[in-house]
Coordinates of C-alpha atoms and ligand atoms in Angstrom, one line a residue:
T1 CA 21.1 -0.8 14.7
S2 CA 22.4 3.0 15.8
S3 CA 21.5 5.7 13.5
P4 CA 23.1 8.9 13.0
H5 CA 19.7 10.7 13.4
A6 CA 18.8 8.9 16.3
T7 CA 17.4 11.4 18.4
G8 CA 18.7 14.7 17.1
A9 CA 16.9 17.3 14.8
V10 CA 16.8 16.2 11.6
T11 CA 16.1 18.5 8.2
F12 CA 14.9 16.8 4.8
P13 CA 15.6 18.1 1.9
D14 CA 14.5 21.0 0.2
G15 CA 11.7 20.0 -1.7
F16 CA 10.9 16.6 -0.1
L17 CA 7.3 16.1 -0.7
W18 CA 5.1 15.4 2.4
G19 CA 1.9 13.8 2.2
A20 CA -0.6 11.4 3.5
A21 CA -2.7 8.7 1.7
T22 CA -5.8 6.7 1.7
A23 CA -7.6 4.4 -0.5
A24 CA -11.5 4.3 -2.4
F25 CA -12.6 1.4 -0.7
Q26 CA -10.9 2.4 3.0
I27 CA -12.9 5.5 3.0
E28 CA -15.4 6.6 0.8
G29 CA -18.7 4.5 1.7
A30 CA -22.0 5.8 -0.9
S31 CA -21.4 1.8 -1.7
A32 CA -24.4 2.0 -4.5
E33 CA -24.5 5.7 -5.0
G34 CA -23.8 7.5 -8.3
G35 CA -23.9 4.6 -10.5
R36 CA -21.2 2.6 -8.5
E37 CA -21.6 -1.0 -8.4
D38 CA -19.9 -4.0 -6.5
S39 CA -16.5 -4.5 -6.0
I40 CA -14.9 -7.5 -5.3
W41 CA -14.3 -6.4 -1.3
D42 CA -18.0 -5.3 -1.5
A43 CA -18.8 -9.1 -2.4
F44 CA -16.6 -9.9 0.2
C45 CA -17.6 -8.5 3.0
R46 CA -20.9 -10.2 2.4
V47 CA -19.1 -13.5 3.1
P48 CA -20.1 -14.5 6.6
G49 CA -16.8 -14.7 8.6
A50 CA -14.4 -12.8 6.2
V51 CA -14.3 -9.5 7.3
R52 CA -14.1 -8.7 11.3
N53 CA -17.5 -7.7 12.7
G54 CA -19.1 -8.4 9.7
D55 CA -18.0 -4.6 9.3
D56 CA -18.2 -3.3 5.5
G57 CA -17.7 -0.5 3.0
S58 CA -21.0 1.1 2.8
V59 CA -20.5 3.7 4.9
A60 CA -16.5 4.0 5.7
D61 CA -15.5 7.5 6.6
D62 CA -18.4 8.5 4.4
H63 CA -15.9 10.2 2.2
Y64 CA -18.3 10.7 -0.8
H65 CA -20.0 13.4 0.9
R66 CA -17.8 15.4 2.9
Y67 CA -14.0 15.5 0.5
R68 CA -14.2 19.4 1.3
E69 CA -14.3 18.8 4.5
D70 CA -11.5 15.9 4.5
V71 CA -9.4 18.7 1.9
A72 CA -9.6 20.6 4.8
L73 CA -7.8 18.6 7.1
M74 CA -5.0 17.7 4.8
R75 CA -4.5 21.6 4.6
R76 CA -4.5 21.6 8.2
L77 CA -1.7 19.1 8.2
N78 CA 0.1 20.8 5.8
L79 CA -0.1 18.1 3.8
D80 CA 1.6 19.0 -0.3
T81 CA 0.2 16.2 -1.7
Y82 CA -2.4 13.5 -0.7
R83 CA -2.3 10.1 -2.5
F84 CA -5.9 8.7 -2.9
S85 CA -7.0 6.3 -5.3
T86 CA -10.1 5.8 -8.0
S87 CA -12.6 3.1 -7.4
W88 CA -12.8 1.6 -10.7
A89 CA -16.1 0.2 -9.7
R90 CA -17.7 3.6 -9.6
V91 CA -16.1 4.8 -13.0
V92 CA -16.6 1.3 -15.0
P93 CA -19.1 0.2 -12.6
D94 CA -20.2 -3.1 -14.9
G95 CA -16.2 -3.4 -16.2
K96 CA -16.9 -1.9 -19.7
T97 CA -19.6 0.9 -19.5
V98 CA -18.4 4.9 -18.2
N99 CA -20.4 6.2 -15.8
A100 CA -19.7 10.1 -15.8
E101 CA -21.1 10.2 -12.2
G102 CA -18.3 8.7 -11.1
L103 CA -15.9 10.4 -12.7
D104 CA -17.6 13.7 -12.1
F105 CA -16.9 13.0 -7.6
Y106 CA -13.0 12.6 -8.6
S107 CA -13.5 15.4 -11.2
R108 CA -14.6 17.7 -8.1
L109 CA -11.9 16.2 -5.7
V110 CA -8.7 17.2 -7.6
D111 CA -10.6 20.4 -8.6
E112 CA -11.0 21.1 -4.4
L113 CA -7.3 20.0 -3.9
L114 CA -6.0 22.5 -6.6
G115 CA -7.5 24.6 -4.8
A116 CA -6.4 24.2 -1.7
D117 CA -2.3 23.9 -3.4
I118 CA -2.3 20.4 -2.8
L119 CA -0.7 18.0 -5.5
P120 CA -3.0 15.1 -6.1
W121 CA -1.4 11.7 -6.3
L122 CA -3.8 9.2 -8.3
T123 CA -3.5 5.9 -7.8
L124 CA -5.7 3.9 -10.4
Y125 CA -6.1 0.7 -8.1
H126 CA -6.0 -0.2 -4.9
W127 CA -7.5 -3.7 -4.6
D128 CA -11.3 -2.7 -5.6
L129 CA -11.9 -4.6 -8.8
P130 CA -15.4 -4.6 -10.4
Q131 CA -17.3 -7.9 -9.2
A132 CA -18.2 -7.8 -12.7
L133 CA -14.7 -8.2 -14.1
E134 CA -14.2 -11.0 -11.4
E135 CA -16.9 -13.0 -13.0
L136 CA -15.3 -12.9 -16.1
G137 CA -12.4 -14.4 -14.0
G138 CA -10.8 -11.9 -12.3
W139 CA -7.1 -10.7 -12.6
P140 CA -6.3 -15.0 -13.1
N141 CA -7.8 -14.2 -16.7
R142 CA -5.5 -12.4 -19.4
D143 CA -8.5 -9.7 -20.6
T144 CA -8.8 -7.8 -17.2
A145 CA -5.1 -6.7 -17.7
S146 CA -7.0 -4.9 -21.3
R147 CA -9.9 -3.8 -18.7
F148 CA -7.6 -1.9 -17.1
V149 CA -5.3 -0.4 -19.7
D150 CA -9.1 1.1 -20.7
Y151 CA -9.8 2.4 -17.8
A152 CA -6.0 3.9 -17.4
V153 CA -7.3 5.8 -20.6
T154 CA -10.5 7.0 -19.2
M155 CA -9.0 8.1 -16.4
Q156 CA -6.1 10.2 -18.0
E157 CA -9.0 11.8 -20.5
A158 CA -11.2 13.1 -17.8
L159 CA -8.5 14.0 -15.6
G160 CA -5.2 14.2 -17.0
D161 CA -5.6 18.1 -17.6
R162 CA -5.0 18.4 -14.0
V163 CA -3.6 15.2 -12.5
K164 CA 0.2 14.8 -13.1
V165 CA 1.0 12.0 -11.1
W166 CA -0.2 8.8 -11.7
T167 CA 0.3 5.4 -9.8
T168 CA -1.0 2.0 -11.8
L169 CA -1.2 -0.2 -9.1
N170 CA -1.0 -0.3 -4.9
E171 CA 0.7 -3.5 -4.0
P172 CA -0.1 -6.1 -6.5
W173 CA 1.5 -9.0 -4.4
C174 CA -1.5 -8.1 -1.8
S175 CA -4.2 -8.2 -4.7
A176 CA -2.8 -11.5 -6.1
F177 CA -1.9 -13.5 -3.0
L178 CA -3.8 -12.5 0.0
G179 CA -6.9 -12.2 -2.8
Y180 CA -5.9 -15.1 -5.2
T181 CA -3.8 -17.5 -2.9
A182 CA -4.3 -17.1 1.2
G183 CA -7.8 -15.9 0.3
A184 CA -7.3 -13.4 3.0
H185 CA -8.8 -10.7 0.9
A186 CA -11.2 -10.2 -1.6
P187 CA -11.9 -12.1 -4.2
G188 CA -10.9 -14.7 -1.6
R189 CA -9.8 -17.4 -4.0
K190 CA -7.1 -19.9 -3.0
S191 CA -5.0 -21.0 -5.3
P192 CA -0.9 -20.7 -5.7
A193 CA -1.5 -20.9 -9.6
D194 CA -4.6 -18.4 -9.4
G195 CA -2.4 -16.4 -7.4
L196 CA 0.8 -16.1 -10.2
A197 CA -1.8 -15.8 -12.7
A198 CA -3.0 -12.9 -11.0
A199 CA 0.6 -11.1 -10.1
H200 CA 1.8 -11.8 -13.4
H201 CA -1.5 -10.2 -15.5
L202 CA -1.1 -7.3 -12.6
M203 CA 1.9 -6.6 -13.8
L204 CA 0.8 -6.8 -17.5
A205 CA -2.4 -4.0 -17.0
H206 CA -0.1 -2.3 -15.4
G207 CA 2.8 -1.9 -17.8
G208 CA 0.2 -1.4 -20.7
A209 CA -1.2 1.4 -18.2
V210 CA 2.4 3.1 -18.0
R211 CA 2.7 3.0 -22.0
A212 CA -1.0 4.6 -22.5
L213 CA -0.9 7.3 -20.0
R214 CA 2.5 8.3 -21.3
E215 CA 1.4 8.7 -24.6
R216 CA -1.2 10.9 -23.9
D217 CA 0.6 13.0 -21.8
P218 CA 4.9 12.7 -21.9
E219 CA 5.0 15.0 -19.0
S220 CA 3.5 13.1 -16.1
V221 CA 5.4 11.1 -13.6
V222 CA 4.0 7.6 -13.8
G223 CA 5.1 4.7 -11.6
L224 CA 3.8 1.7 -9.4
T225 CA 3.6 0.9 -5.5
L226 CA 4.8 -2.4 -4.5
N227 CA 4.7 -3.8 -0.6
F228 CA 8.1 -4.9 0.9
T229 CA 9.4 -7.3 3.7
V230 CA 13.6 -7.3 4.7
S231 CA 13.2 -11.3 5.0
D232 CA 16.5 -11.6 7.1
P233 CA 17.4 -15.7 8.1
V234 CA 17.4 -16.9 11.7
D235 CA 20.6 -18.3 11.7
P236 CA 22.7 -16.7 9.0
S237 CA 25.2 -19.5 9.1
D238 CA 22.4 -22.1 8.4
P239 CA 22.1 -22.7 4.9
A240 CA 18.6 -24.1 4.9
D241 CA 17.4 -20.6 7.0
V242 CA 19.8 -18.8 4.2
D243 CA 17.3 -20.3 2.1
V244 CA 14.1 -19.9 3.3
A245 CA 15.2 -16.2 3.3
R246 CA 16.0 -16.1 -0.4
R247 CA 12.1 -17.8 -0.8
D248 CA 10.6 -15.7 1.3
D249 CA 12.2 -12.3 -0.1
G250 CA 11.9 -13.8 -3.5
M251 CA 7.7 -13.5 -3.3
F252 CA 7.6 -10.8 -1.2
N253 CA 9.7 -9.0 -3.7
R254 CA 12.0 -9.8 -6.3
F255 CA 8.9 -11.5 -8.2
F256 CA 7.7 -8.4 -8.6
L257 CA 10.8 -5.9 -8.3
D258 CA 12.3 -7.9 -11.6
P259 CA 9.6 -8.5 -14.2
I260 CA 9.2 -4.7 -13.6
L261 CA 12.8 -3.1 -13.1
R262 CA 14.9 -5.7 -14.7
G263 CA 12.9 -7.1 -17.8
A264 CA 12.7 -11.3 -16.3
Y265 CA 11.6 -12.9 -13.8
P266 CA 14.6 -14.5 -11.3
Q267 CA 15.7 -18.3 -12.5
D268 CA 14.7 -19.2 -8.9
L269 CA 11.7 -18.0 -8.5
L270 CA 10.6 -19.8 -11.7
D271 CA 12.2 -23.2 -10.6
D272 CA 10.2 -22.7 -7.5
V273 CA 7.4 -22.4 -8.9
A274 CA 7.4 -24.5 -11.9
H275 CA 5.5 -27.3 -10.7
L276 CA 2.5 -24.2 -10.8
G277 CA 2.4 -24.2 -14.5
F278 CA 3.3 -20.7 -14.6
T279 CA 5.6 -20.5 -17.7
D280 CA 2.0 -21.0 -20.0
V281 CA 0.8 -18.0 -18.1
V282 CA 4.0 -15.5 -19.6
H283 CA 3.5 -15.1 -23.2
D284 CA 6.2 -13.3 -25.6
G285 CA 6.7 -9.9 -25.8
D286 CA 4.6 -9.6 -21.9
L287 CA 8.5 -8.9 -20.2
E288 CA 9.1 -5.8 -22.4
V289 CA 5.7 -4.3 -21.6
I290 CA 5.7 -4.9 -17.6
S291 CA 9.5 -3.6 -17.9
T292 CA 8.1 -0.5 -19.6
P293 CA 10.6 2.1 -17.7
I294 CA 9.0 4.2 -14.8
D295 CA 10.0 7.5 -13.4
V296 CA 8.7 6.1 -9.9
L297 CA 9.0 3.2 -7.2
G298 CA 6.6 3.7 -4.5
V299 CA 7.7 1.8 -1.6
N300 CA 5.4 0.9 1.0
Y301 CA 6.8 -0.7 4.6
Y302 CA 5.7 -2.0 7.5
N303 CA 7.9 -4.6 9.0
G304 CA 10.3 -7.1 8.4
G305 CA 10.9 -10.3 9.6
A306 CA 13.0 -13.3 11.2
V307 CA 12.4 -16.3 8.8
S308 CA 13.6 -20.3 9.8
A309 CA 13.3 -23.6 8.0
R310 CA 12.4 -24.6 11.5
P311 CA 9.8 -23.9 13.8
Q312 CA 10.4 -21.7 17.0
G313 CA 10.4 -23.1 19.6
P314 CA 10.0 -27.0 21.1
T315 CA 7.3 -27.2 20.4
G316 CA 6.9 -25.8 16.9
E317 CA 4.0 -23.2 17.7
A318 CA 5.1 -19.5 17.3
P319 CA 5.4 -17.8 20.8
A320 CA 2.9 -15.9 22.2
G321 CA 2.4 -11.9 20.5
T322 CA 3.9 -13.2 17.1
A323 CA 0.7 -15.4 16.0
D324 CA -0.9 -13.0 14.0
P325 CA -2.8 -11.3 17.0
G326 CA -3.9 -8.5 14.3
G327 CA -5.6 -11.8 12.3
E328 CA -4.4 -10.6 8.7
R329 CA -4.5 -14.1 7.9
A330 CA -7.9 -15.6 7.2
D331 CA -6.5 -18.5 9.1
A332 CA -4.6 -17.2 12.3
A333 CA -3.6 -20.8 13.3
V334 CA -1.8 -21.1 9.8
W335 CA 0.2 -18.0 10.5
A336 CA 3.7 -19.7 11.7
T337 CA 3.6 -21.9 9.6
R338 CA 2.7 -20.9 6.7
S339 CA 3.2 -17.7 4.4
P340 CA 0.2 -16.6 1.8
N341 CA 3.1 -17.1 -0.8
P342 CA 2.1 -19.8 -3.5
V343 CA 5.4 -22.0 -2.6
P344 CA 4.9 -21.3 1.3
D345 CA 5.5 -24.7 2.9
G346 CA 8.5 -24.8 4.9
I347 CA 8.8 -20.9 5.7
Y348 CA 8.3 -20.5 9.8
H349 CA 8.4 -16.7 10.9
H350 CA 9.7 -16.3 14.3
G351 CA 9.3 -13.5 16.9
R352 CA 12.1 -11.1 17.5
G353 CA 10.8 -9.6 21.0
L354 CA 10.5 -6.1 19.2
P355 CA 7.8 -4.1 19.8
T356 CA 4.9 -4.9 17.9
T357 CA 1.9 -2.6 17.0
D358 CA -2.4 -3.2 17.2
M359 CA -1.2 -5.4 14.1
G360 CA 1.2 -7.7 15.9
W361 CA 3.7 -6.5 13.0
E362 CA 7.4 -6.3 14.7
V363 CA 8.9 -2.3 14.8
Q364 CA 11.7 -2.5 12.6
P365 CA 12.5 1.0 11.6
E366 CA 16.4 0.5 10.6
G367 CA 14.5 -2.5 8.2
L368 CA 13.8 0.8 5.7
T369 CA 16.7 2.0 5.8
R370 CA 18.2 -1.4 4.5
L371 CA 15.1 -1.6 2.4
L372 CA 15.5 1.7 0.4
T373 CA 19.3 1.0 0.4
R374 CA 19.3 -2.1 -1.7
L375 CA 16.5 -1.0 -3.5
Q376 CA 18.9 1.9 -4.3
Q377 CA 21.4 -0.1 -5.5
D378 CA 19.9 -3.3 -7.2
Y379 CA 17.0 -1.5 -9.0
T380 CA 16.1 1.9 -9.2
G381 CA 19.5 3.4 -9.4
P382 CA 20.8 1.8 -12.7
R383 CA 17.9 2.7 -14.0
G384 CA 17.1 6.4 -12.8
T385 CA 13.9 5.9 -11.4
S386 CA 13.6 7.7 -8.1
M387 CA 11.6 6.3 -5.2
F388 CA 8.6 8.0 -2.8
I389 CA 7.3 6.5 0.5
T390 CA 3.7 6.2 -0.5
E391 CA 3.0 4.6 2.8
N392 CA 4.3 4.0 6.3
G393 CA 2.4 3.9 9.5
A394 CA 0.9 1.9 12.2
A395 CA -2.0 0.9 13.9
Y396 CA -2.5 1.5 17.4
P397 CA -5.9 2.0 19.4
D398 CA -7.3 5.4 20.1
V399 CA -7.9 6.9 23.5
V400 CA -10.2 9.6 23.7
Q401 CA -9.4 11.5 26.3
A402 CA -12.7 13.7 28.5
D403 CA -12.0 16.5 26.2
G404 CA -12.1 15.0 23.1
S405 CA -8.6 14.9 21.8
V406 CA -6.5 11.8 20.9
D407 CA -3.1 11.2 22.3
D408 CA -1.3 8.6 20.2
P409 CA 2.7 8.8 21.3
E410 CA 3.1 5.2 19.6
R411 CA 2.3 6.3 16.6
L412 CA 3.8 9.9 16.8
A413 CA 7.2 7.9 17.8
F414 CA 6.8 5.4 15.2
V415 CA 6.6 7.9 12.5
D416 CA 9.6 9.8 13.6
A417 CA 11.6 7.0 14.0
H418 CA 10.8 5.4 10.1
L419 CA 11.6 9.4 9.2
R420 CA 15.0 9.2 10.0
A421 CA 15.5 5.5 8.9
V422 CA 14.6 7.3 5.6
R423 CA 17.3 10.1 6.0
D424 CA 20.0 7.4 6.7
A425 CA 19.0 6.0 4.1
I426 CA 19.4 9.2 1.6
D427 CA 22.3 10.2 3.3
A428 CA 23.7 6.3 1.8
G429 CA 22.8 7.3 -1.2
A430 CA 19.3 6.5 -1.9
D431 CA 17.1 8.7 -4.0
V432 CA 14.1 9.2 -1.8
R433 CA 11.6 12.4 -2.7
G434 CA 8.7 12.3 -0.3
Y435 CA 7.0 10.4 2.0
F436 CA 3.2 9.7 2.7
A437 CA 2.0 8.8 6.2
W438 CA -0.6 5.7 5.9
S439 CA -3.2 7.0 6.2
L440 CA -4.9 10.4 6.4
M441 CA -7.6 9.4 8.7
D442 CA -8.9 6.0 10.7
N443 CA -10.4 4.0 8.0
F444 CA -11.7 0.8 6.6
E445 CA -8.8 -2.0 7.5
W446 CA -9.9 -4.6 5.1
A447 CA -10.2 -8.3 7.0
L448 CA -10.1 -6.5 10.0
G449 CA -12.9 -3.9 9.3
Y450 CA -13.2 -1.0 11.6
A451 CA -11.2 -2.7 14.3
K452 CA -7.6 -0.9 13.6
R453 CA -6.7 2.5 13.6
F454 CA -3.9 3.7 11.4
G455 CA -4.7 7.5 11.0
L456 CA -3.0 11.0 11.9
V457 CA -7.3 12.1 12.1
H458 CA -9.1 10.3 14.2
V459 CA -12.6 9.2 13.1
D460 CA -15.8 8.6 15.4
Y461 CA -17.8 6.3 12.9
A462 CA -20.7 6.9 15.0
T463 CA -20.9 10.8 14.4
Q464 CA -18.1 10.5 11.2
E465 CA -16.2 13.6 13.7
R466 CA -12.9 13.8 12.7
T467 CA -10.0 14.5 15.5
V468 CA -7.1 15.4 14.9
K469 CA -4.6 12.7 17.3
S470 CA -0.9 14.1 18.7
S471 CA 0.8 12.1 15.8
G472 CA -1.4 14.0 13.0
R473 CA -0.2 18.0 15.0
W474 CA 3.4 17.0 15.2
Y475 CA 3.3 15.7 11.4
A476 CA 1.4 19.1 10.1
D477 CA 4.7 21.0 12.1
V478 CA 7.7 18.6 10.3
A479 CA 5.9 19.2 7.3
R480 CA 5.4 23.3 7.3
T481 CA 9.1 23.4 8.2
G482 CA 10.7 19.9 6.6
V483 CA 12.5 18.7 10.1
V484 CA 11.9 16.4 12.7
P485 CA 12.7 18.1 15.5
A486 CA 14.8 16.6 18.1
H487 CA 14.1 14.4 20.9
G488 CA 12.4 16.4 23.9
A489 CA 12.4 19.7 21.8
A490 CA 9.7 21.7 22.7
T491 CA 7.3 21.3 20.5
G492 CA 5.5 24.8 20.6
D493 CA 3.8 25.9 18.2
V494 CA 1.9 22.0 17.5
G495 CA -1.4 22.8 17.0
S496 CA -1.2 26.3 15.5
T497 CA -0.6 25.1 12.3
G498 CA -2.6 25.9 9.0
Ligands
LIG501 C1 -1.1 -1.7 3.0 O1 -1.0 -3.1 3.0 C2 -2.4 -1.3 2.2 O2 -2.0 -0.7 1.2 C3 -3.0 -0.3 3.1 O3 -4.7 -0.2 2.3 C4 -3.7 -0.7 4.1 O4 -4.7 -0.1 5.1 C5 -2.4 -0.8 5.0 O5 -1.4 -1.3 4.5 C6 -2.5 -1.4 6.6 O6 -2.4 -3.0 6.3 O7 1.1 -11.2 7.3 O8 3.4 -12.6 5.7 O9 0.8 -11.4 5.1 C7 0.1 -3.5 3.5 C8 0.1 -5.5 3.3 C9 1.3 -5.4 5.1 C10 1.4 -7.1 3.5 C11 2.0 -6.5 6.3 C12 2.4 -8.0 4.5 C13 3.0 -8.9 6.3 C14 3.6 -9.8 5.8 N1 1.2 -5.6 3.9 N2 1.9 -8.0 5.2 S1 2.3 -11.0 6.1

């Protein structure tokens, strides 16, 4: 598919926000300092075999101690805004008692950002539930949603004088289905029913927090971030493939979009999960809370996929290069035949021969244009909700040159192509107001530990030295000018920014 903006310089609208994103558990370290106690990810990292190389978050990027240096890096990248998450286990370590020292860290971080003229964009939950709350049942326990609203109020009261943009949840699909159904993420449970209950209670937590935050600061901008896929049937003329694509799109996308932006679960999905007792989890009035209007839908996009009712190839195995080489699945062998979703059976992912990143994910920028156009038409447009790309980026291995520089043309090309895809969507009417690169710097990539690098900034974990990659220098110019340069154009002032 050719983009009208395939190669020339592409200018973004005035006021378009340029940012980068991180998450607390992936960068902070200091996991037992300042009164912080375990989150489910600290506990999961101790399970043998759960995380590659036995890596954990105890040091990570040591951001807890180096946040001033990291804010200085953000300035060098010319960021307008920085999307970070706060660790619930740092702020409310036992799940009920507020830890002033934890709040103080975020207060200092916010002050540092404001001093650097960078807008703080705060995500309350990026997967790190206090372990104390998991021990009371975790997200499948309805009470966890109430505890989350209390935590949101705590954060509002501490930071609301300075923080004006709030994201409740990052990717509840991952928390619910990778965490409670596939067992690939913390807390490592493997139950379709628990995943569904977790998903519902996460959305209930979101809606309750939106109400609480708005009530306390009507001027604040509040929303949530979802992860999306673009599911294409392998054979659009085969009704079985079309139905599989419906289910795949359904559990990844519509299961969250519909309750939040339309106030009801899709009937086809309710039918698909009816045997799992899901309707008992949904109480009267829940959907009104869940569908409380939001100002911003955060869109995280990494890849789409082609799905079929039949395995690929004569023997049914996935072709080389598509069988989860990144190992995101707890059991890579089931990747070709099982989805992490609660009703996984009979959904087969096929490789399409597209280039893949170091995660094994296909690079498909035009999927982002289609996704944003669809979201605008079917979900956000009718409600007047604007969109931000809250995450987009790619893992590639870094090669550190003899002079210490890091050149990452593949990552630069990935971001370039996806920004062009965003511009195409804006031209087609999508109300997209900003873009956050994932990630500011290399960090703890969940079940893959430190083996995968997503940063615009390279981190040497032995020394904690940060080095801006060539993609980061390029992005700094894009953020400064609001223009994605033409391919082949001389980028004369790369590196002379900030
Ligand atoms: C984001 O998750 C996270 O927000 C961020 O913390 C993380 O570091 C970053 O992406 C990179 O991984 O193979 O069927 O599970 C992205 C999660 C990625 C989940 C793509 C779904 C493919 C579908 N999504 N993944 S499947």
